[in-house]
Coordinates of C-alpha atoms in Angstrom, one line a residue:
M1 CA -29.6 87.7 -63.7
L2 CA -29.3 91.4 -62.7
V3 CA -25.9 90.5 -62.0
L4 CA -24.6 89.0 -65.1
L5 CA -25.6 91.3 -67.3
L6 CA -23.7 94.1 -65.7
C7 CA -20.8 91.8 -66.4
V8 CA -21.4 91.6 -70.2
A9 CA -22.9 95.3 -69.4
V10 CA -18.8 95.6 -68.0
R11 CA -16.9 93.3 -70.1
V12 CA -18.9 94.7 -73.3
I13 CA -17.1 98.0 -72.5
N14 CA -13.8 96.8 -71.8
A15 CA -13.5 94.9 -75.2
L16 CA -14.3 98.0 -77.5
T17 CA -12.1 100.2 -74.9
T18 CA -9.4 98.1 -75.5
K19 CA -7.0 99.8 -78.0
T20 CA -3.7 98.0 -76.9
F21 CA -1.4 95.1 -77.5
S22 CA -0.5 92.9 -74.6
Q23 CA 1.2 89.7 -76.1
P24 CA 1.4 87.9 -79.1
D25 CA -0.4 84.8 -78.4
E26 CA -3.4 87.1 -78.2
Y27 CA -3.3 87.0 -81.9
W28 CA -0.8 83.9 -82.9
Q29 CA -2.3 81.2 -81.2
S30 CA -6.0 81.4 -81.4
L31 CA -7.5 83.7 -83.9
E32 CA -3.7 83.7 -86.5
P33 CA -4.5 79.6 -86.7
A34 CA -8.0 79.9 -86.9
H35 CA -7.9 82.9 -89.7
W36 CA -5.9 79.9 -91.8
Y37 CA -7.9 78.0 -91.7
Y38 CA -11.0 79.1 -92.5
Y39 CA -9.8 82.0 -95.2
G40 CA -6.8 80.3 -96.4
Y41 CA -4.6 82.6 -95.0
G42 CA -1.8 83.4 -92.9
Y43 CA 0.7 82.5 -90.9
L44 CA 0.6 79.0 -88.7
T45 CA 3.2 79.3 -85.7
W46 CA 5.8 76.4 -85.1
E47 CA 3.5 75.3 -82.5
W48 CA 0.8 74.0 -84.4
K49 CA 2.8 72.6 -86.6
H50 CA 4.6 70.7 -84.3
H51 CA 0.9 70.2 -83.1
I52 CA 2.2 71.6 -79.0
R53 CA -1.5 73.2 -78.8
S54 CA -5.1 71.6 -79.9
W55 CA -7.5 73.6 -82.4
I56 CA -9.7 72.8 -80.0
H57 CA -9.0 76.6 -78.8
P58 CA -8.4 77.9 -82.3
S59 CA -12.3 76.4 -83.2
I60 CA -14.2 78.7 -81.6
F61 CA -13.4 81.5 -83.7
I62 CA -13.1 79.2 -87.1
L63 CA -17.2 79.1 -86.8
L64 CA -16.5 82.6 -85.6
Y65 CA -15.6 83.8 -89.1
K66 CA -17.7 81.4 -90.7
C67 CA -20.7 83.0 -89.1
V68 CA -19.2 86.8 -89.9
D69 CA -18.4 85.3 -93.6
S70 CA -21.9 84.4 -93.8
L71 CA -22.6 88.2 -92.9
N72 CA -20.7 89.4 -95.2
L73 CA -18.6 90.8 -92.7
S74 CA -15.2 89.4 -93.6
E75 CA -14.2 93.0 -95.3
T76 CA -15.3 95.6 -92.3
R77 CA -14.2 96.0 -89.1
W78 CA -16.9 93.3 -87.0
L79 CA -13.9 91.0 -88.3
I80 CA -11.6 92.2 -86.0
L81 CA -13.9 93.0 -83.4
A82 CA -16.3 89.9 -83.1
P83 CA -13.6 87.4 -81.5
R84 CA -13.3 89.8 -78.2
L85 CA -16.8 90.8 -77.8
L86 CA -16.9 86.7 -77.8
Q87 CA -14.5 86.9 -75.3
S88 CA -15.9 89.4 -73.1
V89 CA -19.0 86.9 -73.0
F90 CA -16.5 84.6 -71.6
A91 CA -15.2 86.4 -69.6
A92 CA -18.3 88.1 -68.0
C93 CA -19.9 84.9 -67.1
A94 CA -16.7 84.0 -65.2
D95 CA -17.5 87.2 -63.3
W96 CA -20.5 85.6 -62.9
A97 CA -19.9 82.6 -62.0
T98 CA -16.8 84.2 -59.1
F99 CA -19.9 85.7 -57.7
V100 CA -22.0 82.3 -58.1
F101 CA -19.1 80.7 -56.2
A102 CA -18.3 83.5 -53.7
K103 CA -22.1 83.1 -52.4
R104 CA -22.2 79.6 -52.7
L105 CA -18.8 79.2 -49.7
F106 CA -19.8 83.2 -47.8
G107 CA -23.0 84.7 -48.5
V108 CA -24.5 87.4 -50.3
R109 CA -22.3 90.0 -48.9
P110 CA -19.1 88.6 -49.5
A111 CA -20.2 87.9 -52.8
K112 CA -20.8 91.3 -54.0
F113 CA -17.6 91.9 -53.0
A114 CA -16.0 89.4 -54.2
L115 CA -17.6 90.5 -57.7
L116 CA -16.4 94.6 -57.1
A117 CA -12.6 92.9 -57.2
S118 CA -13.6 91.0 -59.8
L119 CA -15.0 93.7 -61.8
T120 CA -12.3 96.4 -61.6
N121 CA -9.0 94.1 -61.4
P122 CA -6.6 95.3 -63.6
F123 CA -5.7 92.6 -64.6
A124 CA -8.4 90.7 -65.8
W125 CA -9.1 94.4 -67.0
Y126 CA -5.7 93.6 -69.3
T127 CA -6.3 90.3 -70.0
M128 CA -9.3 88.6 -69.9
T129 CA -11.5 90.1 -73.0
R130 CA -8.6 89.1 -74.6
T131 CA -8.6 86.2 -76.8
F132 CA -5.4 84.5 -75.2
S133 CA -6.2 81.0 -74.7
N134 CA -5.5 82.1 -70.7
S135 CA -8.4 83.6 -71.1
M136 CA -10.4 80.6 -72.0
E137 CA -8.8 78.6 -69.2
A138 CA -9.7 81.5 -66.5
S139 CA -13.2 81.4 -67.3
F140 CA -13.4 78.0 -67.2
A141 CA -11.8 77.9 -64.2
A142 CA -14.1 80.0 -63.2
F143 CA -16.9 78.0 -64.4
T144 CA -15.9 74.9 -62.8
C145 CA -15.2 76.9 -59.2
A146 CA -19.2 77.9 -58.9
I147 CA -19.9 74.6 -58.9
W148 CA -17.5 71.9 -57.6
P149 CA -18.1 70.2 -54.2
W150 CA -15.8 72.5 -52.1
P151 CA -15.6 70.2 -48.6
S152 CA -18.2 72.8 -46.9
Q153 CA -20.0 71.9 -49.3
F154 CA -19.7 68.6 -50.9
D155 CA -23.1 67.1 -49.7
R156 CA -25.0 69.2 -51.6
S157 CA -22.8 69.8 -54.3
Y158 CA -21.1 65.8 -54.7
R159 CA -23.0 65.0 -57.6
S160 CA -21.7 67.8 -60.4
I161 CA -17.9 65.9 -60.0
Y162 CA -19.3 64.9 -63.6
L163 CA -19.9 68.2 -64.9
T164 CA -17.2 70.0 -63.2
V165 CA -14.7 66.8 -64.5
F166 CA -15.8 68.0 -68.6
L167 CA -15.1 71.4 -67.4
I168 CA -11.6 70.5 -66.2
L169 CA -11.3 68.7 -69.5
I170 CA -11.6 70.8 -71.8
A171 CA -9.7 73.7 -70.2
T172 CA -7.0 71.1 -70.0
C173 CA -7.3 70.5 -73.6
I174 CA -7.2 74.2 -74.5
R175 CA -3.6 74.7 -72.3
P176 CA -2.7 71.5 -71.0
T177 CA -1.8 73.2 -67.4
A178 CA -5.3 74.0 -66.2
I179 CA -5.4 70.4 -65.6
L180 CA -2.8 72.0 -61.4
L181 CA -5.7 74.2 -60.1
W182 CA -7.6 70.2 -59.7
I183 CA -5.1 68.5 -58.0
M184 CA -5.2 69.3 -54.5
P185 CA -9.2 70.0 -54.9
G186 CA -9.3 67.1 -56.5
L187 CA -7.3 64.7 -54.0
L188 CA -9.9 66.0 -51.2
F189 CA -13.1 65.0 -52.8
I190 CA -11.7 61.9 -53.3
A191 CA -10.6 61.2 -49.5
Q192 CA -14.1 62.4 -48.5
A193 CA -16.0 61.0 -51.1
T194 CA -14.2 57.6 -49.4
T195 CA -15.2 58.4 -46.1
T196 CA -18.8 58.7 -46.7
F197 CA -19.2 56.2 -49.2
G198 CA -16.7 54.8 -49.1
I199 CA -14.3 52.7 -51.4
L200 CA -16.8 50.8 -53.3
Q201 CA -18.8 53.9 -54.3
T202 CA -16.4 56.4 -55.2
T203 CA -14.1 53.5 -57.1
K204 CA -17.5 53.7 -59.3
V205 CA -17.1 57.8 -59.3
L206 CA -13.5 57.7 -60.4
V207 CA -14.8 54.7 -63.3
V208 CA -17.4 57.8 -65.0
C209 CA -14.9 60.3 -64.6
L210 CA -12.3 58.6 -66.1
V211 CA -14.8 57.7 -69.4
I212 CA -15.7 61.4 -68.9
A213 CA -11.6 61.9 -69.6
I214 CA -11.3 59.9 -72.3
A215 CA -13.7 61.0 -74.3
V216 CA -13.2 64.3 -74.0
I217 CA -9.4 63.7 -74.9
A218 CA -10.5 60.7 -77.6
S219 CA -13.3 63.7 -79.4
D220 CA -10.0 66.6 -78.5
A221 CA -8.0 63.7 -80.4
A222 CA -10.4 63.7 -83.3
L223 CA -11.0 67.4 -83.9
N224 CA -6.8 67.7 -84.7
Y225 CA -7.3 65.0 -87.3
Y226 CA -10.3 66.2 -88.8
I227 CA -8.0 69.9 -89.4
T228 CA -4.7 68.1 -89.1
K229 CA -5.4 65.2 -91.1
Q230 CA -2.7 63.7 -88.8
L231 CA -3.7 62.2 -85.9
M232 CA -1.9 62.9 -82.3
L233 CA -2.8 64.2 -79.1
P234 CA -1.2 67.9 -78.2
I235 CA -1.2 67.1 -74.8
Y236 CA 1.7 64.6 -75.3
Q237 CA 3.3 67.4 -77.3
F238 CA 2.6 70.1 -75.3
Y239 CA 4.6 67.6 -72.2
N240 CA 6.9 66.7 -74.4
F241 CA 8.4 70.2 -75.1
N242 CA 8.4 72.0 -72.3
V243 CA 8.9 69.4 -69.9
S244 CA 11.3 66.5 -71.6
D245 CA 13.2 68.6 -73.7
S246 CA 13.0 71.4 -71.0
L247 CA 12.1 74.4 -75.2
S248 CA 10.2 76.1 -73.1
V249 CA 13.3 78.4 -71.6
F250 CA 13.9 78.9 -74.3
Y251 CA 12.3 82.2 -74.6
G252 CA 13.1 82.8 -71.2
A253 CA 13.2 81.8 -68.0
S254 CA 12.3 83.7 -65.0
P255 CA 13.7 83.4 -60.6
I256 CA 12.1 80.8 -59.2
H257 CA 10.2 83.5 -56.6
Y258 CA 8.8 85.6 -60.2
Y259 CA 4.7 84.7 -59.3
I260 CA 5.6 85.3 -55.5
S261 CA 7.3 88.8 -56.3
Q262 CA 5.9 90.0 -59.1
G263 CA 2.8 87.4 -60.8
I264 CA 0.4 87.4 -57.5
P265 CA 1.3 91.4 -57.3
L266 CA 0.3 92.2 -60.1
L267 CA -2.9 89.9 -60.1
F268 CA -4.3 91.4 -57.3
M269 CA -2.3 94.8 -58.2
G270 CA -4.9 97.5 -55.3
Y271 CA -6.6 94.5 -54.1
L272 CA -3.3 92.7 -52.0
P273 CA -3.7 93.8 -49.1
A274 CA -7.2 92.3 -48.9
F275 CA -5.9 88.6 -50.6
L276 CA -2.8 88.6 -48.0
Y277 CA -5.3 89.1 -45.6
A278 CA -8.0 86.5 -46.6
L279 CA -5.1 83.6 -46.9
I280 CA -4.6 84.3 -43.2
I281 CA -7.6 84.2 -42.6
H282 CA -9.0 81.2 -44.6
R283 CA -4.5 80.0 -44.1
K284 CA -6.9 76.0 -43.2
S285 CA -9.3 76.1 -46.2
A286 CA -8.9 74.1 -49.7
L287 CA -8.6 77.2 -51.3
V288 CA -5.5 78.6 -49.9
W289 CA -3.6 75.6 -50.2
T290 CA -4.8 75.1 -53.9
L291 CA -2.8 79.0 -54.5
V292 CA -0.3 76.9 -52.6
F293 CA 0.2 74.2 -54.6
V294 CA -0.5 75.5 -57.8
T295 CA 1.7 79.3 -56.9
A296 CA 4.8 76.7 -55.8
T297 CA 4.1 73.9 -59.3
Y298 CA 4.0 76.5 -61.7
S299 CA 7.4 78.4 -59.9
L300 CA 9.2 75.1 -60.5
I301 CA 9.0 75.7 -64.2
S302 CA 11.8 78.3 -65.5
H303 CA 9.4 79.7 -68.2
K304 CA 7.6 82.2 -66.2
E305 CA 4.9 84.4 -67.5
H306 CA 2.1 86.4 -65.2
R307 CA -0.4 85.2 -67.1
F308 CA 0.7 81.4 -66.3
I309 CA -1.2 82.2 -63.4
L310 CA -4.3 84.0 -64.4
S311 CA -6.8 81.5 -63.7
L312 CA -6.0 82.0 -59.3
L313 CA -8.1 84.9 -60.1
P314 CA -11.3 83.4 -59.5
I315 CA -10.3 81.6 -56.6
G316 CA -8.3 84.7 -55.3
N317 CA -11.3 87.1 -55.6
C318 CA -14.1 85.1 -54.1
L319 CA -11.2 84.9 -50.7
I320 CA -10.4 89.4 -51.5
G321 CA -14.9 88.8 -50.9
S322 CA -14.3 87.2 -47.5
A323 CA -12.0 89.6 -46.7
Y324 CA -13.5 92.6 -47.1
A325 CA -16.7 90.6 -45.4
K326 CA -15.1 89.4 -42.1
L327 CA -13.4 93.4 -41.6
N328 CA -15.6 94.8 -38.7
N329 CA -14.6 98.2 -38.8
S330 CA -16.2 99.6 -41.5
S331 CA -14.0 102.5 -41.7
I332 CA -11.4 100.7 -43.0
R333 CA -13.1 98.7 -45.4
F334 CA -14.1 101.3 -47.0
W335 CA -11.0 103.2 -47.7
L336 CA -9.0 99.5 -48.5
I337 CA -11.6 99.9 -51.2
A338 CA -10.7 103.2 -52.1
V339 CA -7.0 102.9 -52.1
A340 CA -7.7 99.4 -54.4
L341 CA -9.3 101.5 -57.0
T342 CA -7.2 104.6 -57.8
V343 CA -4.2 102.3 -57.6
N344 CA -7.1 99.5 -60.2
L345 CA -9.0 102.0 -62.3
P346 CA -5.6 104.4 -63.6
A347 CA -3.6 100.7 -63.8
A348 CA -6.2 99.6 -66.3
Y349 CA -6.6 102.3 -68.6
F350 CA -3.6 102.7 -68.5
F351 CA -2.5 99.3 -69.4
N352 CA -5.8 98.9 -71.6
M353 CA -6.2 102.4 -73.6
V354 CA -2.3 103.7 -73.6
H355 CA 0.3 101.1 -73.5
Q356 CA 1.9 99.2 -76.8
R357 CA -0.7 101.4 -78.4
G358 CA 1.0 101.7 -81.3
V359 CA 1.2 97.9 -82.1
I360 CA -2.1 98.3 -82.2
D361 CA -1.8 101.4 -84.9
V362 CA 0.1 100.4 -87.0
S363 CA -1.4 96.8 -88.1
D364 CA -4.6 99.0 -88.1
L365 CA -2.8 101.2 -90.8
V366 CA -1.5 98.1 -92.9
R367 CA -5.3 97.1 -92.5
E368 CA -6.6 100.8 -94.1
I369 CA -3.9 100.7 -96.6
K370 CA -3.2 97.3 -98.0
P371 CA 0.8 97.9 -99.1
E372 CA 1.8 95.4 -102.8
S373 CA 4.9 94.8 -99.1
V374 CA 5.7 95.2 -95.9
G375 CA 8.3 94.3 -93.4
F376 CA 8.2 94.6 -90.1
L377 CA 12.0 94.4 -88.3
M378 CA 10.4 94.0 -85.0
P379 CA 11.0 91.1 -82.3
C380 CA 9.7 88.3 -83.6
H381 CA 5.3 88.0 -83.6
S382 CA 5.4 92.0 -82.1
T383 CA 2.1 92.9 -84.2
P384 CA -1.1 90.4 -85.0
W385 CA -1.2 89.1 -88.5
Q386 CA -3.7 88.6 -91.3
S387 CA -6.4 88.0 -88.5
Y388 CA -5.9 91.4 -88.1
F389 CA -4.1 92.8 -91.8
H390 CA -6.9 90.6 -93.5
S391 CA -5.1 91.1 -96.9
P392 CA -4.5 89.0 -99.2
H393 CA -2.7 89.7 -101.3
T394 CA 0.3 92.1 -99.2
D395 CA 3.2 90.5 -99.4
A396 CA 4.3 90.6 -95.2
W397 CA 7.3 88.9 -93.7
F398 CA 8.7 89.5 -90.3
L399 CA 11.7 87.8 -87.9
T400 CA 10.9 84.6 -87.0
C401 CA 11.9 82.9 -83.8
E402 CA 12.0 79.5 -84.4
P403 CA 13.1 77.6 -80.8
P404 CA 15.8 74.3 -81.5
I405 CA 13.8 71.6 -82.3
G406 CA 15.7 69.0 -82.8
Y407 CA 19.5 70.7 -82.4
S408 CA 21.4 68.6 -79.1
L409 CA 22.1 70.6 -75.6
E410 CA 25.3 71.6 -77.4
D411 CA 24.5 73.6 -80.1
R412 CA 21.1 74.1 -78.7
S413 CA 23.1 76.8 -76.3
T414 CA 24.9 78.9 -79.5
Y415 CA 21.7 78.2 -81.2
R416 CA 20.5 82.1 -82.8
D417 CA 17.3 82.5 -84.1
E418 CA 16.3 84.8 -87.2
A419 CA 15.9 88.0 -84.9
D420 CA 18.9 87.3 -82.9
K421 CA 21.3 87.6 -85.8
F422 CA 19.2 91.2 -86.8
Y423 CA 19.9 92.1 -83.4
D424 CA 23.7 91.2 -83.1
N425 CA 24.5 92.1 -85.9
T426 CA 22.2 95.7 -87.5
E427 CA 24.6 95.6 -90.9
L428 CA 25.6 91.8 -91.9
F429 CA 21.6 91.1 -91.6
V430 CA 20.5 93.7 -93.8
K431 CA 22.9 93.5 -96.4
T432 CA 22.9 89.7 -96.6
Q433 CA 19.4 88.5 -95.6
I434 CA 17.5 91.3 -97.4
T435 CA 18.0 91.4 -100.5
K436 CA 16.4 92.3 -103.7
S437 CA 15.1 90.4 -104.8
G438 CA 14.4 88.2 -102.0
T439 CA 15.4 84.9 -103.2
N440 CA 17.7 81.9 -101.9
G441 CA 15.6 82.2 -98.1
T442 CA 16.5 85.8 -98.5
H443 CA 13.7 88.8 -97.8
A444 CA 13.0 91.2 -100.1
W445 CA 13.4 94.8 -99.3
P446 CA 9.7 95.8 -99.4
E447 CA 6.8 99.1 -100.0
Y448 CA 7.1 99.9 -96.1
L449 CA 9.4 99.3 -93.5
V450 CA 8.0 98.9 -89.9
F451 CA 10.3 99.0 -86.7
F452 CA 11.0 100.0 -82.9
E453 CA 12.5 103.5 -82.7
Q454 CA 15.2 102.0 -80.9
M455 CA 16.5 101.1 -84.1
L456 CA 16.4 104.3 -86.0
P457 CA 20.3 105.2 -85.8
L458 CA 21.3 101.7 -87.8
M459 CA 18.9 102.0 -89.7
Q460 CA 19.2 105.7 -90.4
Q461 CA 23.3 104.7 -91.3
Y462 CA 22.5 100.7 -93.2
C463 CA 19.3 101.9 -95.5
N464 CA 17.3 104.6 -95.8
T465 CA 20.2 107.2 -98.1
T466 CA 20.9 104.0 -100.3
L467 CA 18.5 102.3 -99.9
H468 CA 15.7 105.9 -100.8
Y469 CA 13.4 104.7 -97.5
E470 CA 11.7 107.9 -95.7
E471 CA 9.8 108.4 -92.4
H472 CA 5.8 107.6 -93.9
R473 CA 4.1 107.9 -90.2
R474 CA 5.7 107.1 -86.9
F475 CA 3.5 106.1 -84.0
F476 CA 3.1 106.1 -79.8
N477 CA 4.2 102.8 -78.3
T478 CA 5.0 103.0 -74.9
Y479 CA 6.7 105.5 -72.3
F480 CA 8.6 101.7 -71.4
H481 CA 9.7 98.7 -72.1
D482 CA 11.1 95.4 -70.1
D483 CA 12.7 94.3 -73.5
H484 CA 14.5 97.4 -74.7
R485 CA 14.2 96.2 -78.3
R486 CA 10.7 97.2 -78.0
S487 CA 11.3 100.1 -76.0
G488 CA 10.0 104.3 -78.4
D489 CA 7.7 105.3 -80.7
I490 CA 6.2 102.8 -84.0
I491 CA 8.2 104.0 -87.4
V492 CA 7.1 103.3 -90.7
W493 CA 9.3 103.8 -93.5
R494 CA 7.8 104.1 -96.9
H495 CA 9.6 103.1 -100.0
T496 CA 10.3 106.7 -102.4
I497 CA 11.6 105.1 -105.6

């Protein structure tokens, strides 16, 4: 219990000290649809219109918004804090589950090191208390790891298979790729169960697991039907979009070595040496082969992001704990941990308190002043939306980036979304797509314009002299960014006439 309380305290601090923006999905794929459903306004991205995502994840926040609203706190800061604090509880439980997981497999001492690795991992600090579906997926991965009948624990824990299957299916409804983590352990379980109990008994177990899977998927379909009034299977739609049509590459493609050269190093940062050492000493274990299989499978998918492998953290931290415990030289262990913390703690501070802070600062400004109208001339989804602004009377617009759904392969190669068109030819876009009246599919010139500093020369050339805008506020955002369109400060212009 003390370990769990420690984890909760650390993750609550983590949540309350997070002042930066990470990626759009933190808001647009969880809080924004929940806000849209409960409060009746907001923005549904194309994923929800095409039923590619399940409502099971936003439903958690729909219930939370109901609680916030029932306490008359919707107009307060609690609308923003409550989801993150709720997510911090899931993150804390995941840390605790990692401790339990390592204790079951390796003992108390390795479990303590695993807990240290979990609580001081900068990537976990950066992501786990944010409302990403990946964060929830990683939490469920930790819960499942803690009770899964691993080969070394099979005799004592095989009965937990039904609960683990239930947790895996919930995670898979949230993110269909969550199932990848359990293919290798699942095959090992079937092999060991067949050897131990025989084919007939193993078949009975698998039939029960199948019934659980059908029940969970049917319940997910029922929930989605209740909200959308359409009978859809998001898992199928997700597969169709990402695999059959390969439309995910519209949002970027990375080389096959991406997770090896970038993903894994960023996932473990200062603990990378201990992680690599653990791979060597446990190279024949189910844990290592599970990591290898999942990483290899994700590497075959063209569209890659660091957070896609977040669910590897529980196994990785467990292995790190074992690696530290196996070091006979306590002096070497001390210095390895000291160096790891020297790397990890500043990184956690920088990415949670500094990097992309301006995005949140400008969102706070919009929430505070509740302008009549505001336009964001930025890459799509560069800021939170109504789940943060909570301003129903503000006419807000942004540059969209709908993928080429329904386009032929030939047309996809030349397809340009609205944001692309703006950056391809800013002058033409400003003259033809932003008008005084905002009619015929155009945007209306707003009271406030928000854009990145990178666009300032062009904005000064095309807008402020003839359209009477002047700088109102400027927010530091970041020292660097992998997307040049998001470089520099965030600038807010206000219409002066």
